[in-house]
mmCIF file of C-alpha atoms and ligand atoms in Angstrom:
data_model
loop_
_atom_site.group_PDB
_atom_site.id
_atom_site.type_symbol
_atom_site.label_atom_id
_atom_site.label_comp_id
_atom_site.label_asym_id
_atom_site.label_seq_id
_atom_site.Cartn_x
_atom_site.Cartn_y
_atom_site.Cartn_z
ATOM 1 C CA MET D 23 13.182 -3.509 24.935
ATOM 2 C CA ASP D 24 11.232 -4.534 21.806
ATOM 3 C CA HIS D 25 13.572 -5.161 18.905
ATOM 4 C CA TYR D 26 12.695 -5.541 15.226
ATOM 5 C CA SER D 27 14.874 -6.057 12.161
ATOM 6 C CA ILE D 28 13.904 -4.077 9.094
ATOM 7 C CA ALA D 29 14.967 -4.764 5.503
ATOM 8 C CA LEU D 30 15.233 -1.564 3.464
ATOM 9 C CA LEU D 31 14.580 -1.774 -0.273
ATOM 10 C CA PRO D 32 14.834 1.817 -1.528
ATOM 11 C CA GLY D 33 14.638 0.653 -5.171
ATOM 12 C CA ASP D 34 14.717 3.271 -7.913
ATOM 13 C CA GLY D 35 14.315 6.991 -8.476
ATOM 14 C CA ILE D 36 12.651 8.871 -5.637
ATOM 15 C CA GLY D 37 12.275 5.582 -3.747
ATOM 16 C CA VAL D 38 15.820 6.116 -2.535
ATOM 17 C CA ASP D 39 15.120 9.649 -1.256
ATOM 18 C CA VAL D 40 11.858 8.879 0.501
ATOM 19 C CA VAL D 41 13.120 5.711 2.205
ATOM 20 C CA ARG D 42 16.069 7.698 3.575
ATOM 21 C CA GLU D 43 13.634 10.117 5.258
ATOM 22 C CA GLY D 44 11.447 7.260 6.503
ATOM 23 C CA ARG D 45 14.435 5.640 8.121
ATOM 24 C CA LYS D 46 15.397 8.947 9.719
ATOM 25 C CA VAL D 47 11.931 9.212 11.252
ATOM 26 C CA LEU D 48 12.084 5.627 12.558
ATOM 27 C CA GLU D 49 15.515 6.246 14.094
ATOM 28 C CA THR D 50 14.235 9.407 15.763
ATOM 29 C CA VAL D 51 11.222 7.567 17.198
ATOM 30 C CA CYS D 52 13.504 4.857 18.609
ATOM 31 C CA LYS D 53 15.785 7.424 20.259
ATOM 32 C CA LEU D 54 12.839 9.160 21.894
ATOM 33 C CA HIS D 55 10.868 6.069 22.820
ATOM 34 C CA GLY D 56 13.371 4.176 24.938
ATOM 35 C CA GLY D 57 11.586 0.814 24.744
ATOM 36 C CA LEU D 58 11.888 0.335 21.002
ATOM 37 C CA SER D 59 14.900 -0.634 18.932
ATOM 38 C CA LEU D 60 15.155 -1.208 15.186
ATOM 39 C CA SER D 61 18.029 -2.498 13.097
ATOM 40 C CA PHE D 62 18.225 -1.742 9.394
ATOM 41 C CA THR D 63 19.784 -3.734 6.561
ATOM 42 C CA GLU D 64 19.749 -2.058 3.175
ATOM 43 C CA PHE D 65 19.617 -3.892 -0.161
ATOM 44 C CA ASP D 66 20.350 -2.232 -3.508
ATOM 45 C CA TRP D 67 17.954 -4.396 -5.536
ATOM 46 C CA SER D 68 16.582 -2.175 -8.283
ATOM 47 C CA CYS D 69 16.652 -1.470 -12.013
ATOM 48 C CA GLU D 70 20.287 -0.401 -11.598
ATOM 49 C CA TYR D 71 20.990 -3.806 -10.036
ATOM 50 C CA PHE D 72 19.179 -5.337 -13.030
ATOM 51 C CA ALA D 73 21.408 -3.464 -15.470
ATOM 52 C CA LYS D 74 24.488 -4.955 -13.785
ATOM 53 C CA ASN D 75 23.228 -8.446 -12.952
ATOM 54 C CA GLY D 76 20.402 -9.197 -15.381
ATOM 55 C CA LYS D 77 17.935 -9.701 -12.523
ATOM 56 C CA MET D 78 16.134 -7.491 -10.029
ATOM 57 C CA MET D 79 17.387 -9.376 -6.972
ATOM 58 C CA PRO D 80 19.724 -12.289 -6.245
ATOM 59 C CA ASP D 81 18.329 -15.816 -6.702
ATOM 60 C CA ASN D 82 18.180 -16.261 -2.926
ATOM 61 C CA GLY D 83 16.616 -12.798 -2.404
ATOM 62 C CA LEU D 84 13.431 -14.084 -0.820
ATOM 63 C CA GLU D 85 15.409 -16.451 1.398
ATOM 64 C CA ILE D 86 17.395 -13.430 2.636
ATOM 65 C CA LEU D 87 14.281 -11.328 3.276
ATOM 66 C CA LYS D 88 12.169 -13.944 5.004
ATOM 67 C CA ASP D 89 13.768 -13.630 8.436
ATOM 68 C CA PHE D 90 13.254 -9.877 8.759
ATOM 69 C CA ASP D 91 10.370 -8.557 10.848
ATOM 70 C CA SER D 92 9.319 -6.043 8.180
ATOM 71 C CA ILE D 93 10.306 -4.789 4.759
ATOM 72 C CA PHE D 94 10.287 -1.069 3.968
ATOM 73 C CA LEU D 95 10.241 -0.386 0.225
ATOM 74 C CA GLY D 96 10.536 2.821 -1.798
ATOM 75 C CA ALA D 97 9.539 2.146 -5.412
ATOM 76 C CA VAL D 98 10.815 0.080 -8.288
ATOM 77 C CA GLY D 99 10.772 0.821 -11.985
ATOM 78 C CA TYR D 100 12.860 3.022 -14.213
ATOM 79 C CA PRO D 101 13.056 3.879 -17.901
ATOM 80 C CA GLY D 102 15.333 1.358 -19.605
ATOM 81 C CA VAL D 103 13.816 -1.665 -17.845
ATOM 82 C CA PRO D 104 10.259 -2.580 -18.914
ATOM 83 C CA ASP D 105 7.804 -2.085 -16.025
ATOM 84 C CA HIS D 106 6.553 -5.670 -16.165
ATOM 85 C CA VAL D 107 10.139 -6.893 -15.757
ATOM 86 C CA SER D 108 10.865 -4.761 -12.691
ATOM 87 C CA LEU D 109 7.494 -5.514 -11.112
ATOM 88 C CA TRP D 110 7.567 -9.272 -11.717
ATOM 89 C CA GLY D 111 11.249 -9.435 -10.744
ATOM 90 C CA LEU D 112 10.964 -7.969 -7.265
ATOM 91 C CA LEU D 113 7.682 -6.609 -5.952
ATOM 92 C CA LEU D 114 5.275 -9.319 -7.073
ATOM 93 C CA PRO D 115 7.452 -12.268 -5.951
ATOM 94 C CA ILE D 116 7.715 -10.674 -2.489
ATOM 95 C CA ARG D 117 3.956 -10.078 -2.278
ATOM 96 C CA ARG D 118 3.190 -13.637 -3.422
ATOM 97 C CA GLN D 119 5.863 -15.759 -1.751
ATOM 98 C CA PHE D 120 5.329 -13.999 1.565
ATOM 99 C CA GLU D 121 1.556 -14.410 1.230
ATOM 100 C CA GLN D 122 1.013 -10.693 1.630
ATOM 101 C CA TYR D 123 -2.496 -11.167 0.355
ATOM 102 C CA ILE D 124 -3.779 -7.943 1.864
ATOM 103 C CA ASN D 125 -2.902 -4.552 0.469
ATOM 104 C CA LEU D 126 -4.246 -2.068 2.965
ATOM 105 C CA ARG D 127 -4.620 1.531 1.845
ATOM 106 C CA PRO D 128 -6.144 4.117 4.155
ATOM 107 C CA VAL D 129 -8.073 6.956 2.531
ATOM 108 C CA LYS D 130 -7.896 9.488 5.325
ATOM 109 C CA LEU D 131 -7.790 13.254 5.137
ATOM 110 C CA LEU D 132 -5.108 14.339 7.587
ATOM 111 C CA LYS D 133 -5.457 17.630 9.475
ATOM 112 C CA GLY D 134 -4.039 20.464 7.424
ATOM 113 C CA ILE D 135 -4.878 18.990 4.020
ATOM 114 C CA GLN D 136 -7.572 20.486 1.861
ATOM 115 C CA SER D 137 -9.444 17.886 -0.186
ATOM 116 C CA PRO D 138 -10.104 18.781 -3.832
ATOM 117 C CA LEU D 139 -13.696 17.690 -3.123
ATOM 118 C CA ALA D 140 -15.477 20.882 -2.142
ATOM 119 C CA GLY D 141 -17.143 20.756 1.227
ATOM 120 C CA LYS D 142 -15.778 17.342 2.250
ATOM 121 C CA THR D 143 -14.164 17.242 5.677
ATOM 122 C CA ALA D 144 -11.898 14.867 7.593
ATOM 123 C CA GLU D 145 -15.098 13.363 8.977
ATOM 124 C CA ASP D 146 -16.312 12.489 5.466
ATOM 125 C CA LEU D 147 -12.979 11.268 4.167
ATOM 126 C CA ASN D 148 -11.887 8.490 6.470
ATOM 127 C CA PHE D 149 -12.111 4.909 5.273
ATOM 128 C CA LEU D 150 -9.985 1.879 4.459
ATOM 129 C CA VAL D 151 -9.510 0.087 1.168
ATOM 130 C CA VAL D 152 -8.555 -3.589 1.307
ATOM 131 C CA ARG D 153 -7.119 -4.683 -2.022
ATOM 132 C CA GLU D 154 -6.603 -8.364 -2.794
ATOM 133 C CA ASN D 155 -2.876 -8.597 -3.386
ATOM 134 C CA ASN D 156 -1.967 -12.068 -4.620
ATOM 135 C CA GLU D 157 -4.257 -13.157 -7.436
ATOM 136 C CA GLY D 158 -7.204 -11.815 -9.423
ATOM 137 C CA GLU D 159 -6.399 -9.902 -12.577
ATOM 138 C CA TYR D 160 -2.653 -9.784 -11.774
ATOM 139 C CA SER D 161 -1.910 -13.365 -12.703
ATOM 140 C CA ASN D 162 0.767 -14.752 -14.958
ATOM 141 C CA MET D 163 -1.634 -17.177 -16.610
ATOM 142 C CA GLY D 164 -1.878 -16.599 -20.300
ATOM 143 C CA GLY D 165 0.422 -16.047 -23.181
ATOM 144 C CA ARG D 166 1.243 -14.537 -26.493
ATOM 145 C CA MET D 167 0.957 -16.181 -29.881
ATOM 146 C CA TYR D 168 1.648 -15.398 -33.524
ATOM 147 C CA GLU D 169 3.999 -12.554 -32.597
ATOM 148 C CA GLY D 170 5.223 -10.584 -35.566
ATOM 149 C CA THR D 171 2.385 -11.772 -37.804
ATOM 150 C CA ASP D 172 -0.945 -10.182 -38.513
ATOM 151 C CA LEU D 173 -2.537 -12.780 -36.201
ATOM 152 C CA ASP D 174 -0.562 -11.355 -33.248
ATOM 153 C CA MET D 175 -2.546 -12.039 -30.061
ATOM 154 C CA ALA D 176 -2.383 -12.106 -26.265
ATOM 155 C CA ILE D 177 -4.494 -13.738 -23.570
ATOM 156 C CA GLN D 178 -4.362 -12.811 -19.887
ATOM 157 C CA ASN D 179 -6.441 -14.877 -17.506
ATOM 158 C CA SER D 180 -7.796 -13.727 -14.161
ATOM 159 C CA VAL D 181 -7.508 -16.149 -11.277
ATOM 160 C CA PHE D 182 -9.993 -16.125 -8.395
ATOM 161 C CA THR D 183 -9.719 -18.950 -5.879
ATOM 162 C CA ARG D 184 -12.032 -19.798 -3.026
ATOM 163 C CA LYS D 185 -9.137 -19.558 -0.576
ATOM 164 C CA GLY D 186 -7.929 -16.247 -1.977
ATOM 165 C CA VAL D 187 -11.367 -14.637 -2.074
ATOM 166 C CA GLU D 188 -12.533 -15.906 1.320
ATOM 167 C CA ARG D 189 -9.443 -14.734 3.158
ATOM 168 C CA VAL D 190 -9.480 -11.203 1.760
ATOM 169 C CA LEU D 191 -13.212 -10.889 2.465
ATOM 170 C CA ARG D 192 -12.811 -12.161 6.038
ATOM 171 C CA TYR D 193 -10.000 -9.679 6.585
ATOM 172 C CA ALA D 194 -12.247 -6.844 5.388
ATOM 173 C CA PHE D 195 -15.176 -7.889 7.587
ATOM 174 C CA ASP D 196 -12.867 -8.338 10.596
ATOM 175 C CA LEU D 197 -11.427 -4.886 9.964
ATOM 176 C CA ALA D 198 -14.910 -3.348 9.819
ATOM 177 C CA ARG D 199 -15.711 -5.064 13.112
ATOM 178 C CA LYS D 200 -12.508 -3.922 14.813
ATOM 179 C CA GLN D 201 -11.985 -0.465 13.365
ATOM 180 C CA GLY D 202 -14.992 0.501 11.283
ATOM 181 C CA LYS D 203 -16.949 3.593 12.243
ATOM 182 C CA ARG D 204 -19.981 2.497 10.294
ATOM 183 C CA LYS D 205 -19.514 -1.290 10.603
ATOM 184 C CA HIS D 206 -20.006 -1.566 6.890
ATOM 185 C CA VAL D 207 -18.219 -3.345 4.042
ATOM 186 C CA THR D 208 -18.544 -2.197 0.435
ATOM 187 C CA ALA D 209 -17.425 -4.839 -2.065
ATOM 188 C CA ALA D 210 -16.359 -3.730 -5.534
ATOM 189 C CA THR D 211 -17.721 -5.883 -8.333
ATOM 190 C CA LYS D 212 -18.397 -5.903 -12.072
ATOM 191 C CA SER D 213 -20.610 -8.961 -12.299
ATOM 192 C CA ASN D 214 -22.649 -7.469 -15.110
ATOM 193 C CA GLY D 215 -19.763 -7.397 -17.590
ATOM 194 C CA ILE D 216 -17.330 -9.982 -16.190
ATOM 195 C CA ASN D 217 -19.522 -13.034 -16.023
ATOM 196 C CA HIS D 218 -17.427 -15.767 -14.387
ATOM 197 C CA THR D 219 -15.045 -14.353 -11.805
ATOM 198 C CA MET D 220 -17.189 -11.488 -10.569
ATOM 199 C CA PRO D 221 -20.392 -13.494 -9.864
ATOM 200 C CA PHE D 222 -18.034 -15.919 -8.059
ATOM 201 C CA TRP D 223 -16.675 -13.004 -5.999
ATOM 202 C CA ASP D 224 -20.214 -11.749 -5.255
ATOM 203 C CA GLU D 225 -21.304 -15.228 -4.146
ATOM 204 C CA TYR D 226 -18.505 -15.307 -1.566
ATOM 205 C CA VAL D 227 -19.302 -11.769 -0.415
ATOM 206 C CA GLU D 228 -22.783 -13.047 0.491
ATOM 207 C CA LYS D 229 -21.428 -16.214 2.080
ATOM 208 C CA ILE D 230 -18.800 -14.490 4.232
ATOM 209 C CA GLY D 231 -21.197 -11.626 4.968
ATOM 210 C CA LYS D 232 -23.468 -14.138 6.745
ATOM 211 C CA GLU D 233 -20.623 -14.924 9.162
ATOM 212 C CA TYR D 234 -20.726 -11.270 10.273
ATOM 213 C CA PRO D 235 -24.320 -10.455 11.203
ATOM 214 C CA ASP D 236 -23.125 -7.323 13.036
ATOM 215 C CA ILE D 237 -21.579 -5.873 9.856
ATOM 216 C CA THR D 238 -23.706 -4.574 6.985
ATOM 217 C CA HIS D 239 -22.465 -4.924 3.422
ATOM 218 C CA ASN D 240 -23.310 -4.152 -0.174
ATOM 219 C CA THR D 241 -21.751 -4.813 -3.556
ATOM 220 C CA VAL D 242 -21.298 -1.939 -5.990
ATOM 221 C CA HIS D 243 -20.155 -2.062 -9.599
ATOM 222 C CA ILE D 244 -16.657 -0.654 -9.875
ATOM 223 C CA ASP D 245 -17.603 2.144 -12.263
ATOM 224 C CA ALA D 246 -20.352 3.420 -9.969
ATOM 225 C CA LEU D 247 -18.093 2.943 -6.970
ATOM 226 C CA ALA D 248 -15.418 5.136 -8.550
ATOM 227 C CA ALA D 249 -18.034 7.866 -8.889
ATOM 228 C CA PHE D 250 -19.176 7.368 -5.260
ATOM 229 C CA PHE D 251 -15.585 7.914 -4.057
ATOM 230 C CA VAL D 252 -16.086 11.445 -5.377
ATOM 231 C CA SER D 253 -19.809 12.073 -4.831
ATOM 232 C CA LYS D 254 -20.414 10.366 -1.470
ATOM 233 C CA PRO D 255 -17.161 9.195 0.125
ATOM 234 C CA GLU D 256 -18.784 9.599 3.538
ATOM 235 C CA THR D 257 -20.766 6.393 2.940
ATOM 236 C CA MET D 258 -17.565 4.296 2.798
ATOM 237 C CA ASP D 259 -16.131 2.445 5.768
ATOM 238 C CA VAL D 260 -14.184 -0.619 4.616
ATOM 239 C CA VAL D 261 -14.014 -1.146 0.854
ATOM 240 C CA VAL D 262 -12.837 -4.529 -0.416
ATOM 241 C CA ALA D 263 -11.768 -5.059 -4.017
ATOM 242 C CA SER D 264 -9.934 -7.428 -6.318
ATOM 243 C CA ASN D 265 -6.322 -6.698 -7.240
ATOM 244 C CA LEU D 266 -6.887 -4.497 -10.299
ATOM 245 C CA PHE D 267 -10.024 -2.758 -9.047
ATOM 246 C CA GLY D 268 -8.335 -2.015 -5.722
ATOM 247 C CA ASP D 269 -5.259 -0.652 -7.463
ATOM 248 C CA ILE D 270 -7.226 1.790 -9.586
ATOM 249 C CA LEU D 271 -9.642 2.808 -6.827
ATOM 250 C CA THR D 272 -6.819 3.682 -4.450
ATOM 251 C CA ASP D 273 -5.108 6.134 -6.794
ATOM 252 C CA LEU D 274 -8.473 7.878 -6.857
ATOM 253 C CA GLY D 275 -8.646 7.459 -3.087
ATOM 254 C CA ALA D 276 -5.230 9.110 -2.810
ATOM 255 C CA ALA D 277 -6.279 11.984 -5.063
ATOM 256 C CA ILE D 278 -9.232 12.965 -2.846
ATOM 257 C CA VAL D 279 -7.105 13.185 0.300
ATOM 258 C CA GLY D 280 -4.012 15.000 -0.896
ATOM 259 C CA GLY D 281 -2.438 13.071 -3.760
ATOM 260 C CA LEU D 282 0.170 10.425 -4.422
ATOM 261 C CA GLY D 283 2.813 12.267 -2.425
ATOM 262 C CA ILE D 284 1.070 11.298 0.789
ATOM 263 C CA ALA D 285 -0.654 7.950 0.123
ATOM 264 C CA PRO D 286 0.747 4.940 2.034
ATOM 265 C CA SER D 287 0.129 1.226 1.680
ATOM 266 C CA ALA D 288 0.845 -1.967 3.569
ATOM 267 C CA ASN D 289 1.279 -5.410 2.029
ATOM 268 C CA ILE D 290 0.225 -7.598 4.901
ATOM 269 C CA ASN D 291 0.641 -11.267 5.728
ATOM 270 C CA PRO D 292 -1.988 -11.313 8.489
ATOM 271 C CA GLU D 293 -0.740 -14.608 9.934
ATOM 272 C CA LYS D 294 2.709 -13.013 10.485
ATOM 273 C CA LYS D 295 4.302 -16.160 9.113
ATOM 274 C CA TYR D 296 6.312 -13.942 6.768
ATOM 275 C CA PRO D 297 7.381 -10.299 6.965
ATOM 276 C CA SER D 298 4.890 -7.692 5.768
ATOM 277 C CA MET D 299 6.024 -4.939 3.413
ATOM 278 C CA PHE D 300 5.281 -1.244 3.653
ATOM 279 C CA GLU D 301 5.548 1.052 0.634
ATOM 280 C CA PRO D 302 4.159 4.325 -0.615
ATOM 281 C CA VAL D 303 1.491 3.983 -3.310
ATOM 282 C CA HIS D 304 3.519 6.154 -5.683
ATOM 283 C CA GLY D 305 6.204 4.904 -8.054
ATOM 284 C CA SER D 306 9.784 6.003 -8.701
ATOM 285 C CA ALA D 307 8.705 9.282 -10.385
ATOM 286 C CA PRO D 308 11.486 9.513 -13.003
ATOM 287 C CA ASP D 309 10.234 13.012 -13.895
ATOM 288 C CA ILE D 310 11.417 14.419 -10.555
ATOM 289 C CA ALA D 311 14.085 11.839 -9.579
ATOM 290 C CA GLY D 312 17.395 13.328 -8.483
ATOM 291 C CA LYS D 313 15.889 16.762 -7.850
ATOM 292 C CA GLY D 314 15.492 16.328 -4.106
ATOM 293 C CA ILE D 315 11.863 17.481 -4.139
ATOM 294 C CA ALA D 316 9.948 14.209 -3.752
ATOM 295 C CA ASN D 317 7.370 14.320 -1.010
ATOM 296 C CA PRO D 318 8.505 11.918 1.746
ATOM 297 C CA LEU D 319 5.161 11.985 3.607
ATOM 298 C CA ALA D 320 3.742 8.856 1.934
ATOM 299 C CA SER D 321 6.833 6.947 2.928
ATOM 300 C CA ILE D 322 6.788 8.412 6.444
ATOM 301 C CA TRP D 323 3.115 7.436 6.832
ATOM 302 C CA CYS D 324 4.232 3.898 5.856
ATOM 303 C CA THR D 325 6.628 3.835 8.803
ATOM 304 C CA SER D 326 3.648 4.532 11.050
ATOM 305 C CA MET D 327 1.701 1.646 9.480
ATOM 306 C CA MET D 328 4.732 -0.579 9.976
ATOM 307 C CA LEU D 329 5.056 0.241 13.668
ATOM 308 C CA ASP D 330 1.323 -0.257 14.086
ATOM 309 C CA HIS D 331 1.593 -3.695 12.471
ATOM 310 C CA LEU D 332 4.488 -4.546 14.796
ATOM 311 C CA GLY D 333 2.268 -3.675 17.755
ATOM 312 C CA GLN D 334 3.894 -0.299 18.539
ATOM 313 C CA ARG D 335 0.651 1.699 18.536
ATOM 314 C CA GLU D 336 1.906 4.685 20.515
ATOM 315 C CA ALA D 337 4.964 5.283 18.350
ATOM 316 C CA ALA D 338 2.826 4.788 15.223
ATOM 317 C CA ALA D 339 0.341 7.429 16.389
ATOM 318 C CA ALA D 340 3.132 9.891 17.244
ATOM 319 C CA ILE D 341 4.319 9.843 13.634
ATOM 320 C CA ILE D 342 0.844 10.710 12.323
ATOM 321 C CA ASP D 343 0.579 13.502 14.918
ATOM 322 C CA ALA D 344 3.922 14.925 13.786
ATOM 323 C CA MET D 345 2.802 14.759 10.159
ATOM 324 C CA GLU D 346 -0.384 16.635 11.011
ATOM 325 C CA ASP D 347 1.658 19.282 12.876
ATOM 326 C CA VAL D 348 3.723 19.888 9.748
ATOM 327 C CA LEU D 349 0.702 19.812 7.413
ATOM 328 C CA GLN D 350 -1.244 22.287 9.518
ATOM 329 C CA GLU D 351 1.663 24.726 9.744
ATOM 330 C CA LYS D 352 2.164 24.573 5.942
ATOM 331 C CA GLU D 353 5.666 26.061 6.343
ATOM 332 C CA VAL D 354 7.767 23.072 5.323
ATOM 333 C CA LEU D 355 6.156 21.186 2.458
ATOM 334 C CA THR D 356 7.386 19.906 -0.911
ATOM 335 C CA PRO D 357 6.279 21.529 -4.211
ATOM 336 C CA ASP D 358 3.536 18.932 -4.910
ATOM 337 C CA MET D 359 1.803 20.288 -1.790
ATOM 338 C CA GLY D 360 2.372 23.889 -2.732
ATOM 339 C CA GLY D 361 5.565 24.370 -0.706
ATOM 340 C CA LYS D 362 9.219 25.043 -1.474
ATOM 341 C CA ALA D 363 10.945 22.582 0.836
ATOM 342 C CA THR D 364 13.181 19.692 -0.171
ATOM 343 C CA THR D 365 12.590 16.039 0.662
ATOM 344 C CA GLU D 366 15.265 16.229 3.344
ATOM 345 C CA GLN D 367 13.887 19.395 4.930
ATOM 346 C CA VAL D 368 10.447 17.800 5.307
ATOM 347 C CA GLY D 369 11.982 14.672 6.877
ATOM 348 C CA ASP D 370 14.039 16.774 9.282
ATOM 349 C CA TYR D 371 11.036 18.867 10.228
ATOM 350 C CA ILE D 372 8.940 15.801 11.021
ATOM 351 C CA CYS D 373 11.767 14.635 13.307
ATOM 352 C CA LYS D 374 11.794 18.040 14.993
ATOM 353 C CA LYS D 375 8.051 17.775 15.637
ATOM 354 C CA LEU D 376 8.538 14.268 17.012
ATOM 355 C CA ARG D 377 11.172 15.562 19.418
ATOM 356 C CA ALA D 378 8.795 18.335 20.516
ATOM 357 C CA ARG D 379 6.047 15.788 21.152
ATOM 358 C CA LEU D 380 7.995 12.878 22.629
ATOM 359 C CA GLY D 381 11.243 14.476 23.830
HETATM 360 P P1 NAI L 15 4.653 7.689 -10.189
HETATM 361 O O1 NAI L 15 3.848 7.471 -8.950
HETATM 362 O O2 NAI L 15 6.090 7.388 -10.088
HETATM 363 O O3 NAI L 15 4.468 9.209 -10.667
HETATM 364 C C1 NAI L 15 3.221 9.771 -11.054
HETATM 365 C C2 NAI L 15 3.266 11.291 -10.893
HETATM 366 O O4 NAI L 15 3.188 11.634 -9.500
HETATM 367 C C3 NAI L 15 4.559 11.895 -11.407
HETATM 368 O O5 NAI L 15 4.284 13.148 -12.000
HETATM 369 C C4 NAI L 15 5.388 12.091 -10.162
HETATM 370 O O6 NAI L 15 6.324 13.139 -10.228
HETATM 371 C C5 NAI L 15 4.331 12.353 -9.092
HETATM 372 N N1 NAI L 15 4.769 11.835 -7.791
HETATM 373 C C6 NAI L 15 4.776 10.535 -7.411
HETATM 374 N N2 NAI L 15 5.253 10.410 -6.167
HETATM 375 C C7 NAI L 15 5.564 11.649 -5.749
HETATM 376 C C8 NAI L 15 6.114 12.172 -4.526
HETATM 377 N N3 NAI L 15 6.447 11.380 -3.509
HETATM 378 N N4 NAI L 15 6.311 13.500 -4.460
HETATM 379 C C9 NAI L 15 6.001 14.302 -5.471
HETATM 380 N N5 NAI L 15 5.464 13.886 -6.634
HETATM 381 C C10 NAI L 15 5.259 12.566 -6.778
HETATM 382 O O7 NAI L 15 3.973 6.790 -11.331
HETATM 383 P P2 NAI L 15 4.422 6.506 -12.833
HETATM 384 O O8 NAI L 15 5.020 7.738 -13.425
HETATM 385 O O9 NAI L 15 3.252 5.886 -13.452
HETATM 386 O O10 NAI L 15 5.531 5.379 -12.736
HETATM 387 C C11 NAI L 15 6.930 5.640 -12.711
HETATM 388 C C12 NAI L 15 7.653 4.333 -12.475
HETATM 389 O O11 NAI L 15 7.335 3.832 -11.158
HETATM 390 C C13 NAI L 15 7.294 3.225 -13.441
HETATM 391 O O12 NAI L 15 8.454 2.514 -13.723
HETATM 392 C C14 NAI L 15 6.306 2.372 -12.659
HETATM 393 O O13 NAI L 15 6.272 1.030 -13.069
HETATM 394 C C15 NAI L 15 6.876 2.490 -11.265
HETATM 395 N N6 NAI L 15 5.889 2.256 -10.215
HETATM 396 C C16 NAI L 15 6.300 1.505 -9.157
HETATM 397 C C17 NAI L 15 5.456 1.280 -8.100
HETATM 398 C C18 NAI L 15 5.975 0.503 -6.968
HETATM 399 O O14 NAI L 15 7.147 0.267 -6.845
HETATM 400 N N7 NAI L 15 5.117 0.090 -6.068
HETATM 401 C C19 NAI L 15 4.095 1.819 -8.081
HETATM 402 C C20 NAI L 15 3.767 2.651 -9.220
HETATM 403 C C21 NAI L 15 4.649 2.829 -10.252
HETATM 404 MG MG1 MG L 16 -1.064 1.635 -8.400
#
């Protein structure tokens, strides 16, 4: 029996609803599988926790999390707590301290979903975006000066290190070698306008590229690349980008394959020295929180990525199959996908499909 311990961080808003359905799916898979067991420990760290305790998690929060095999997160952030406070108080410390320097976001059109891009099929829309997750534009270097005067100013520095850039590039090239259909890496850049960090990034793309003679690569300016996601997504295989560029590109990536309600992501520590963290791309969606209509599919897709990372390939694939069953039937879907079902009904229906497939 393979056993894994999972820390649940539902967080705020719809995070709570979608993590509940994800857990349900994981429990169903375990029941049906026989050789797989998961234990769950839930933590209430969130903006509500912040309101009571003045911090997003306890001081020893990371110490508590570090011994789990994986972390499954919903979303954090809620009106009343500034977004930079909630992000820097929970999500970013986890990503950094646990060296989850890879943020992996598949852009894959599942069966049953119609892309808003006319004429593009599942064949065309199937690639992986590797976002650098620890440094780059999301750094806390900088500061504010002259606040409250007419000289008011702010400086935010980007940080690109050789270690940080080389490891994310190697991960992308390795991924193209292992999983790529086209054996190609596209690196996002902006070395025309950003004249220190981006030429540095490009230089390392060339250097690491030489270590992979079997993988082709090119660098594309981020603005053009955004357009190519729409005009010729079929040319993408593995896309690698800095923290900010990867963040923006992947919301666009999500939009061309069905929207935020379905887009998953994995924050990976490839060395497995620390737990990796799996979370939907979407946020806490205060506009629909408490209504029971959040789409749980992004979160459920995350459970598949988590099992895959833990080496449970078969169980991971079964979850995607069950999702595609539900998407193709189009009977039980949440309003963002044109349906009338609740979050819970979609979760239950996925479990039913899993039982039909694995039971
Ligand atoms: P959001 O992703 O929460 O919502 C954007 C839009 O998409 C909203 O109209 C929402 O209703 C819809 N949406 C999102 N997920 C959905 C789902 N599963 N089903 C149906 N509709 C869905 O982004 P927004 O509004 O920019 O941010 C809201 C809060 O979430 C903020 O506090 C933000 O900081 C936080 N946030 C947290 C993230 C995280 O924890 N990783 C990521 C993004 C935002
Ligand atoms: Mg984002």
